[in-house]
mmCIF file of C-alpha atoms in Angstrom:
data_model
loop_
_atom_site.group_PDB
_atom_site.id
_atom_site.type_symbol
_atom_site.label_atom_id
_atom_site.label_comp_id
_atom_site.label_asym_id
_atom_site.label_seq_id
_atom_site.Cartn_x
_atom_site.Cartn_y
_atom_site.Cartn_z
ATOM 1 C CA MET A 1 30.178 -14.493 -15.122
ATOM 2 C CA THR A 2 28.678 -15.967 -11.966
ATOM 3 C CA LEU A 3 25.281 -16.139 -10.315
ATOM 4 C CA LEU A 4 25.539 -13.917 -7.239
ATOM 5 C CA HIS A 5 22.080 -14.351 -5.762
ATOM 6 C CA LYS A 6 18.963 -16.290 -6.513
ATOM 7 C CA THR A 7 15.513 -16.704 -5.029
ATOM 8 C CA TYR A 8 12.081 -17.501 -6.295
ATOM 9 C CA GLY A 9 8.622 -18.288 -5.006
ATOM 10 C CA LYS A 10 4.969 -17.368 -5.277
ATOM 11 C CA GLY A 11 3.469 -13.934 -4.702
ATOM 12 C CA ARG A 12 -0.039 -12.620 -4.128
ATOM 13 C CA VAL A 13 -1.443 -15.925 -2.923
ATOM 14 C CA ARG A 14 -4.771 -14.704 -1.578
ATOM 15 C CA VAL A 15 -6.317 -16.991 1.007
ATOM 16 C CA MET A 16 -9.313 -16.567 3.301
ATOM 17 C CA ARG A 17 -9.536 -18.780 6.379
ATOM 18 C CA VAL A 18 -12.819 -19.261 8.245
ATOM 19 C CA HIS A 19 -12.590 -20.715 11.732
ATOM 20 C CA ARG A 20 -15.960 -22.069 12.851
ATOM 21 C CA ASP A 21 -16.689 -22.327 16.566
ATOM 22 C CA GLY A 22 -20.325 -23.289 16.592
ATOM 23 C CA ASP A 23 -22.371 -20.365 15.320
ATOM 24 C CA ARG A 24 -19.514 -17.910 15.869
ATOM 25 C CA HIS A 25 -17.016 -17.577 13.037
ATOM 26 C CA GLU A 26 -13.630 -15.866 12.751
ATOM 27 C CA VAL A 27 -12.362 -14.790 9.329
ATOM 28 C CA ARG A 28 -8.721 -14.172 8.447
ATOM 29 C CA GLU A 29 -7.718 -13.044 4.955
ATOM 30 C CA LEU A 30 -4.058 -12.875 3.920
ATOM 31 C CA THR A 31 -2.144 -12.089 0.761
ATOM 32 C CA VAL A 32 0.931 -14.302 1.020
ATOM 33 C CA LYS A 33 4.355 -14.130 -0.597
ATOM 34 C CA ALA A 34 6.564 -17.205 -0.095
ATOM 35 C CA MET A 35 10.161 -17.060 -1.323
ATOM 36 C CA LEU A 36 12.826 -19.785 -1.260
ATOM 37 C CA THR A 37 16.607 -19.973 -1.401
ATOM 38 C CA GLY A 38 18.545 -23.191 -1.827
ATOM 39 C CA ALA A 39 20.444 -25.530 -4.109
ATOM 40 C CA PHE A 40 18.745 -24.713 -7.384
ATOM 41 C CA ASP A 41 21.488 -22.687 -9.088
ATOM 42 C CA ARG A 42 21.418 -24.966 -12.139
ATOM 43 C CA THR A 43 17.851 -23.916 -12.942
ATOM 44 C CA PHE A 44 19.291 -20.463 -13.653
ATOM 45 C CA THR A 45 22.657 -21.450 -15.114
ATOM 46 C CA HIS A 46 22.128 -24.777 -16.902
ATOM 47 C CA ALA A 47 18.386 -24.978 -17.706
ATOM 48 C CA ASP A 48 18.203 -27.859 -15.205
ATOM 49 C CA ASN A 49 14.922 -27.851 -13.255
ATOM 50 C CA SER A 50 15.484 -31.136 -11.411
ATOM 51 C CA ALA A 51 15.942 -29.514 -7.982
ATOM 52 C CA THR A 52 13.326 -26.801 -8.389
ATOM 53 C CA VAL A 53 9.827 -26.930 -6.929
ATOM 54 C CA SER A 54 7.113 -25.342 -9.050
ATOM 55 C CA THR A 55 5.780 -22.026 -7.823
ATOM 56 C CA ASP A 56 2.315 -23.514 -8.253
ATOM 57 C CA THR A 57 3.304 -26.159 -5.692
ATOM 58 C CA ILE A 58 4.339 -23.409 -3.274
ATOM 59 C CA LYS A 59 0.886 -21.867 -3.721
ATOM 60 C CA ASN A 60 -0.721 -25.227 -2.931
ATOM 61 C CA VAL A 61 1.310 -25.533 0.271
ATOM 62 C CA VAL A 62 -0.178 -22.212 1.432
ATOM 63 C CA TYR A 63 -3.704 -23.535 0.877
ATOM 64 C CA ILE A 64 -2.959 -26.861 2.569
ATOM 65 C CA VAL A 65 -1.564 -25.175 5.670
ATOM 66 C CA ALA A 66 -4.579 -22.847 5.664
ATOM 67 C CA ARG A 67 -6.873 -25.887 5.743
ATOM 68 C CA GLU A 68 -4.916 -27.447 8.584
ATOM 69 C CA CYS A 69 -4.546 -24.216 10.592
ATOM 70 C CA PRO A 70 -7.668 -22.074 10.182
ATOM 71 C CA ALA A 71 -7.278 -20.254 13.516
ATOM 72 C CA LEU A 72 -3.571 -19.347 13.598
ATOM 73 C CA PRO A 73 -2.666 -15.645 13.759
ATOM 74 C CA ALA A 74 -0.708 -14.299 10.798
ATOM 75 C CA GLU A 75 2.724 -14.708 12.416
ATOM 76 C CA ALA A 76 2.161 -18.341 13.356
ATOM 77 C CA PHE A 77 0.550 -19.096 9.997
ATOM 78 C CA CYS A 78 3.516 -17.673 8.050
ATOM 79 C CA ARG A 79 5.878 -19.725 10.190
ATOM 80 C CA ALA A 80 3.820 -22.880 9.605
ATOM 81 C CA VAL A 81 3.989 -22.342 5.823
ATOM 82 C CA ALA A 82 7.751 -21.727 5.976
ATOM 83 C CA GLN A 83 8.256 -24.813 8.131
ATOM 84 C CA ARG A 84 6.236 -26.994 5.751
ATOM 85 C CA LEU A 85 8.322 -25.809 2.813
ATOM 86 C CA LEU A 86 11.639 -26.581 4.550
ATOM 87 C CA ASP A 87 10.350 -29.914 5.866
ATOM 88 C CA SER A 88 9.119 -30.939 2.417
ATOM 89 C CA TYR A 89 12.124 -29.881 0.318
ATOM 90 C CA PRO A 90 15.581 -30.632 1.793
ATOM 91 C CA GLN A 91 17.332 -28.805 -1.046
ATOM 92 C CA MET A 92 15.882 -25.530 0.233
ATOM 93 C CA GLU A 93 17.922 -23.440 2.679
ATOM 94 C CA THR A 94 15.518 -20.679 3.693
ATOM 95 C CA ALA A 95 11.837 -19.900 3.329
ATOM 96 C CA THR A 96 10.678 -16.320 3.825
ATOM 97 C CA VAL A 97 6.912 -16.009 4.093
ATOM 98 C CA THR A 98 5.160 -12.639 4.317
ATOM 99 C CA GLY A 99 1.435 -12.279 4.845
ATOM 100 C CA HIS A 100 -0.381 -8.951 4.447
ATOM 101 C CA GLU A 101 -3.732 -9.023 6.188
ATOM 102 C CA THR A 102 -7.058 -7.727 4.924
ATOM 103 C CA ARG A 103 -8.860 -6.876 8.145
ATOM 104 C CA TRP A 104 -12.528 -7.670 8.614
ATOM 105 C CA ASN A 105 -14.327 -6.157 11.615
ATOM 106 C CA ARG A 106 -17.271 -7.930 13.168
ATOM 107 C CA LEU A 107 -20.545 -6.141 12.436
ATOM 108 C CA ALA A 108 -22.601 -4.945 15.403
ATOM 109 C CA VAL A 109 -26.382 -5.155 14.986
ATOM 110 C CA ASP A 110 -28.499 -3.342 17.592
ATOM 111 C CA GLY A 111 -25.410 -3.108 19.786
ATOM 112 C CA ALA A 112 -24.650 -6.828 19.653
ATOM 113 C CA ALA A 113 -21.711 -8.417 17.810
ATOM 114 C CA HIS A 114 -22.958 -10.479 14.886
ATOM 115 C CA PRO A 115 -21.546 -14.011 14.858
ATOM 116 C CA HIS A 116 -20.684 -14.202 11.164
ATOM 117 C CA THR A 117 -21.054 -10.810 9.436
ATOM 118 C CA PHE A 118 -18.092 -8.459 8.965
ATOM 119 C CA THR A 119 -17.209 -5.099 7.421
ATOM 120 C CA LEU A 120 -13.929 -4.238 5.714
ATOM 121 C CA ASP A 121 -11.462 -2.174 7.738
ATOM 122 C CA GLY A 122 -10.016 0.387 5.365
ATOM 123 C CA ASN A 123 -7.241 1.863 7.527
ATOM 124 C CA GLY A 124 -3.876 0.171 7.368
ATOM 125 C CA GLN A 125 -2.863 -3.360 6.518
ATOM 126 C CA PRO A 126 -1.239 -5.541 9.189
ATOM 127 C CA PHE A 127 1.458 -7.944 8.062
ATOM 128 C CA ALA A 128 3.685 -10.699 9.392
ATOM 129 C CA ARG A 129 7.012 -11.890 8.004
ATOM 130 C CA VAL A 130 8.883 -15.059 8.943
ATOM 131 C CA ALA A 131 12.360 -15.775 7.566
ATOM 132 C CA LEU A 132 13.023 -19.395 8.474
ATOM 133 C CA SER A 133 16.330 -21.195 7.965
ATOM 134 C CA ARG A 134 17.473 -24.558 9.250
ATOM 135 C CA SER A 135 19.309 -22.787 12.079
ATOM 136 C CA GLY A 136 16.603 -20.401 13.287
ATOM 137 C CA ALA A 137 13.906 -17.884 12.496
ATOM 138 C CA VAL A 138 13.445 -14.123 12.340
ATOM 139 C CA VAL A 139 9.844 -13.071 13.017
ATOM 140 C CA GLU A 140 8.520 -9.582 12.320
ATOM 141 C CA SER A 141 5.091 -8.009 12.480
ATOM 142 C CA GLY A 142 3.924 -4.625 11.335
ATOM 143 C CA LEU A 143 1.366 -2.290 9.909
ATOM 144 C CA SER A 144 1.433 -0.705 6.472
ATOM 145 C CA GLY A 145 -0.350 2.486 5.451
ATOM 146 C CA PHE A 146 -2.017 3.217 8.802
ATOM 147 C CA THR A 147 -3.163 6.848 8.521
ATOM 148 C CA PHE A 148 -3.875 9.219 11.375
ATOM 149 C CA LEU A 149 -3.695 12.915 12.225
ATOM 150 C CA LYS A 150 -4.217 15.440 14.980
ATOM 151 C CA SER A 151 -5.446 18.951 14.302
ATOM 152 C CA THR A 152 -3.318 20.733 16.932
ATOM 153 C CA GLU A 153 -0.620 20.121 19.570
ATOM 154 C CA SER A 154 2.074 19.964 16.881
ATOM 155 C CA GLY A 155 4.729 22.435 15.825
ATOM 156 C CA TRP A 156 7.935 22.978 13.862
ATOM 157 C CA ALA A 157 10.374 25.580 15.175
ATOM 158 C CA ASP A 158 14.039 26.275 16.057
ATOM 159 C CA TYR A 159 15.322 24.493 12.939
ATOM 160 C CA VAL A 160 18.236 25.466 10.680
ATOM 161 C CA LYS A 161 17.527 28.650 8.742
ATOM 162 C CA ASP A 162 19.617 29.816 5.800
ATOM 163 C CA PRO A 163 19.079 31.495 2.409
ATOM 164 C CA TYR A 164 17.331 28.339 1.150
ATOM 165 C CA THR A 165 14.744 28.310 3.951
ATOM 166 C CA THR A 166 11.221 29.510 3.160
ATOM 167 C CA ILE A 167 8.991 27.640 5.612
ATOM 168 C CA PRO A 168 7.887 29.728 8.621
ATOM 169 C CA GLU A 169 7.946 28.499 12.192
ATOM 170 C CA THR A 170 4.698 27.298 13.703
ATOM 171 C CA HIS A 171 3.587 26.067 17.102
ATOM 172 C CA ASP A 172 0.136 24.985 16.025
ATOM 173 C CA ARG A 173 -0.237 22.856 12.933
ATOM 174 C CA ILE A 174 -1.922 19.693 11.703
ATOM 175 C CA ALA A 175 0.249 16.587 12.093
ATOM 176 C CA ALA A 176 -0.726 13.774 9.725
ATOM 177 C CA THR A 177 1.003 10.664 8.452
ATOM 178 C CA SER A 178 0.523 7.298 6.784
ATOM 179 C CA MET A 179 2.697 5.032 8.916
ATOM 180 C CA GLU A 180 4.774 2.019 7.926
ATOM 181 C CA ALA A 181 5.749 0.224 11.132
ATOM 182 C CA THR A 182 7.695 -3.010 11.635
ATOM 183 C CA TRP A 183 8.631 -4.635 14.913
ATOM 184 C CA ALA A 184 10.971 -7.592 15.411
ATOM 185 C CA TRP A 185 10.192 -10.246 17.994
ATOM 186 C CA SER A 186 12.860 -11.494 20.393
ATOM 187 C CA ALA A 187 10.377 -13.908 22.013
ATOM 188 C CA GLU A 188 6.960 -15.247 21.138
ATOM 189 C CA PRO A 189 4.156 -13.462 23.016
ATOM 190 C CA ALA A 190 1.292 -15.329 24.612
ATOM 191 C CA ASP A 191 -1.031 -13.844 21.973
ATOM 192 C CA TYR A 192 0.319 -12.148 18.831
ATOM 193 C CA GLU A 193 -2.919 -10.342 18.038
ATOM 194 C CA ALA A 194 -3.287 -8.949 21.554
ATOM 195 C CA ALA A 195 0.374 -7.877 21.630
ATOM 196 C CA ASN A 196 0.072 -6.164 18.249
ATOM 197 C CA THR A 197 -2.998 -4.317 19.511
ATOM 198 C CA ARG A 198 -1.058 -3.110 22.563
ATOM 199 C CA ILE A 199 1.750 -1.854 20.319
ATOM 200 C CA LEU A 200 -0.615 0.179 18.145
ATOM 201 C CA ASP A 201 -2.417 1.515 21.218
ATOM 202 C CA ALA A 202 0.921 2.628 22.692
ATOM 203 C CA LEU A 203 1.927 4.382 19.469
ATOM 204 C CA LEU A 204 -1.343 6.268 19.188
ATOM 205 C CA ARG A 205 -1.469 7.137 22.905
ATOM 206 C CA VAL A 206 1.840 8.998 22.627
ATOM 207 C CA PHE A 207 0.904 10.669 19.339
ATOM 208 C CA SER A 208 -2.459 11.884 20.589
ATOM 209 C CA GLY A 209 -1.554 12.605 24.199
ATOM 210 C CA SER A 210 1.521 14.824 23.979
ATOM 211 C CA TYR A 211 2.772 17.900 22.153
ATOM 212 C CA SER A 212 4.835 17.096 19.064
ATOM 213 C CA HIS A 213 7.886 19.305 18.498
ATOM 214 C CA SER A 214 8.425 17.443 15.219
ATOM 215 C CA LEU A 215 7.435 14.165 13.674
ATOM 216 C CA GLN A 216 10.932 12.999 14.596
ATOM 217 C CA ASP A 217 10.208 13.798 18.243
ATOM 218 C CA SER A 218 6.908 11.926 18.157
ATOM 219 C CA LEU A 219 8.272 8.845 16.388
ATOM 220 C CA TYR A 220 11.087 8.315 18.868
ATOM 221 C CA ARG A 221 8.764 8.595 21.854
ATOM 222 C CA MET A 222 6.167 6.383 20.139
ATOM 223 C CA GLY A 223 8.822 3.732 19.561
ATOM 224 C CA MET A 224 9.901 3.855 23.205
ATOM 225 C CA ALA A 225 6.304 3.449 24.336
ATOM 226 C CA ALA A 226 5.829 0.400 22.113
ATOM 227 C CA LEU A 227 8.958 -1.253 23.526
ATOM 228 C CA GLU A 228 7.747 -0.557 27.060
ATOM 229 C CA ALA A 229 4.289 -1.949 26.305
ATOM 230 C CA VAL A 230 5.459 -5.255 24.814
ATOM 231 C CA PRO A 231 8.700 -6.696 26.232
ATOM 232 C CA GLU A 232 8.776 -9.465 23.590
ATOM 233 C CA ILE A 233 9.807 -7.066 20.808
ATOM 234 C CA ALA A 234 13.465 -6.129 20.389
ATOM 235 C CA THR A 235 13.216 -3.226 17.931
ATOM 236 C CA ILE A 236 10.570 -1.159 16.186
ATOM 237 C CA THR A 237 11.048 0.724 12.906
ATOM 238 C CA LEU A 238 8.734 3.569 11.996
ATOM 239 C CA ALA A 239 8.660 5.216 8.566
ATOM 240 C CA CYS A 240 6.245 8.112 8.242
ATOM 241 C CA PRO A 241 5.624 10.635 5.486
ATOM 242 C CA ASN A 242 4.693 14.035 6.863
ATOM 243 C CA LYS A 243 1.407 14.571 5.019
ATOM 244 C CA HIS A 244 1.172 18.330 4.750
ATOM 245 C CA TYR A 245 -1.864 20.503 5.364
ATOM 246 C CA LEU A 246 -0.785 24.032 4.465
ATOM 247 C CA LEU A 247 -2.551 27.066 5.860
ATOM 248 C CA ALA A 248 -4.566 28.732 3.107
ATOM 249 C CA ASN A 249 -3.874 32.431 2.531
ATOM 250 C CA LEU A 250 -7.267 34.150 2.724
ATOM 251 C CA SER A 251 -5.927 37.689 3.158
ATOM 252 C CA PRO A 252 -6.604 38.637 -0.498
ATOM 253 C CA PHE A 253 -10.290 38.210 0.358
ATOM 254 C CA GLY A 254 -10.147 40.266 3.525
ATOM 255 C CA LEU A 255 -10.425 37.152 5.725
ATOM 256 C CA ASP A 256 -8.259 35.889 8.540
ATOM 257 C CA ASN A 257 -7.453 32.193 8.923
ATOM 258 C CA PRO A 258 -7.018 31.140 12.560
ATOM 259 C CA ASN A 259 -5.886 27.609 11.686
ATOM 260 C CA GLN A 260 -9.222 26.633 10.191
ATOM 261 C CA VAL A 261 -8.722 26.299 6.422
ATOM 262 C CA PHE A 262 -5.893 24.205 4.989
ATOM 263 C CA ILE A 263 -4.715 23.041 1.586
ATOM 264 C CA ALA A 264 -4.177 19.268 1.571
ATOM 265 C CA THR A 265 -1.100 18.017 -0.238
ATOM 266 C CA ASP A 266 1.095 14.955 0.144
ATOM 267 C CA GLU A 267 3.541 15.659 -2.701
ATOM 268 C CA PRO A 268 6.270 16.461 -1.978
ATOM 269 C CA HIS A 269 6.285 15.270 1.624
ATOM 270 C CA GLY A 270 8.775 14.989 4.432
ATOM 271 C CA GLN A 271 9.898 11.384 4.992
ATOM 272 C CA ILE A 272 10.803 10.631 8.601
ATOM 273 C CA GLU A 273 12.203 7.217 9.628
ATOM 274 C CA CYS A 274 13.752 5.756 12.755
ATOM 275 C CA THR A 275 14.445 2.470 14.508
ATOM 276 C CA VAL A 276 14.216 2.266 18.290
ATOM 277 C CA GLY A 277 15.724 -0.626 20.230
ATOM 278 C CA ARG A 278 16.533 -1.627 23.762
#
C-alpha cells in the first residue's frame, strides 16, 4: 500500500479586519481555509510529526497576517497568508488559501453614509482562492449563492421532444437562479474589488437586458460580457440551478392565469454550467 495524496490545514478560520482611517472605518470579514502540501508523508505513514506544523499554528498565521494587513482585499490577503506559510516552512510545497467573505454594507443615515455602522448583505458570498507554489500562483475570485430572477423575457422552446417529454414550450416564463461563479486571473487588476464589481455588473446587465432563449443562452453571453469588461481575467465558470416557478393551474376554479400565479420549487432543478474563455 502507498500514500497517493496528502494535504492538511485549518478550515473555518473566521477573522474580522477593521481598517481605521480616522473616523471612517472599513470592515472585512472572511472565513478562511488554508491547506498545505509538502514533505510530511511520515506523519501519515510512520506516526512521525517532526515535519508537520500544527493546524493551530496555521490558524495563528491567518490572524497575524490579518493584523499586519487590515486593508488588503480578499485576493491579496489570501496570497499574503499563503506566502507567509511557504516562507515560514520550507518543507511545504504548496499553500492553497480560500477566503469566503461575509459582506457588510455601510449604513446610510438621512442619506449620508455612516462612517462605522454596517448592515449584513444577505445575497451571495464573494470568495477568493490562491494556490501558491514555489514556482507560481493561481488566483481565482468568485461569488457563491448569488440569487436573482426576472419575471419575463425568458423562454424555453424548440428543444428535443420525444415520448419522455412532458414540459410544454413557453416564451414567457420566470428565470431564476442561485449562481456559483468563479473567474481566474491572468493578471492582477489595479483594484480587485472594483474589477469584481464590474464583472458582476456585466453579468447582471446581460441577464436583465436581453431575452433569454434558455439559461444556457444567457450564461454564455453573460460570460462573454464579463471577459469583455475585465481583460485581466482569462476564464469564467458559471454554475446555475434553474430555480423553477411553475404556472399554477387555476382552471378548476374557473380562473385564468396570465403568468401571474406560480408555484415555487427548486427540487428537482435544472443544473446549467459552462466555462467561457478567450
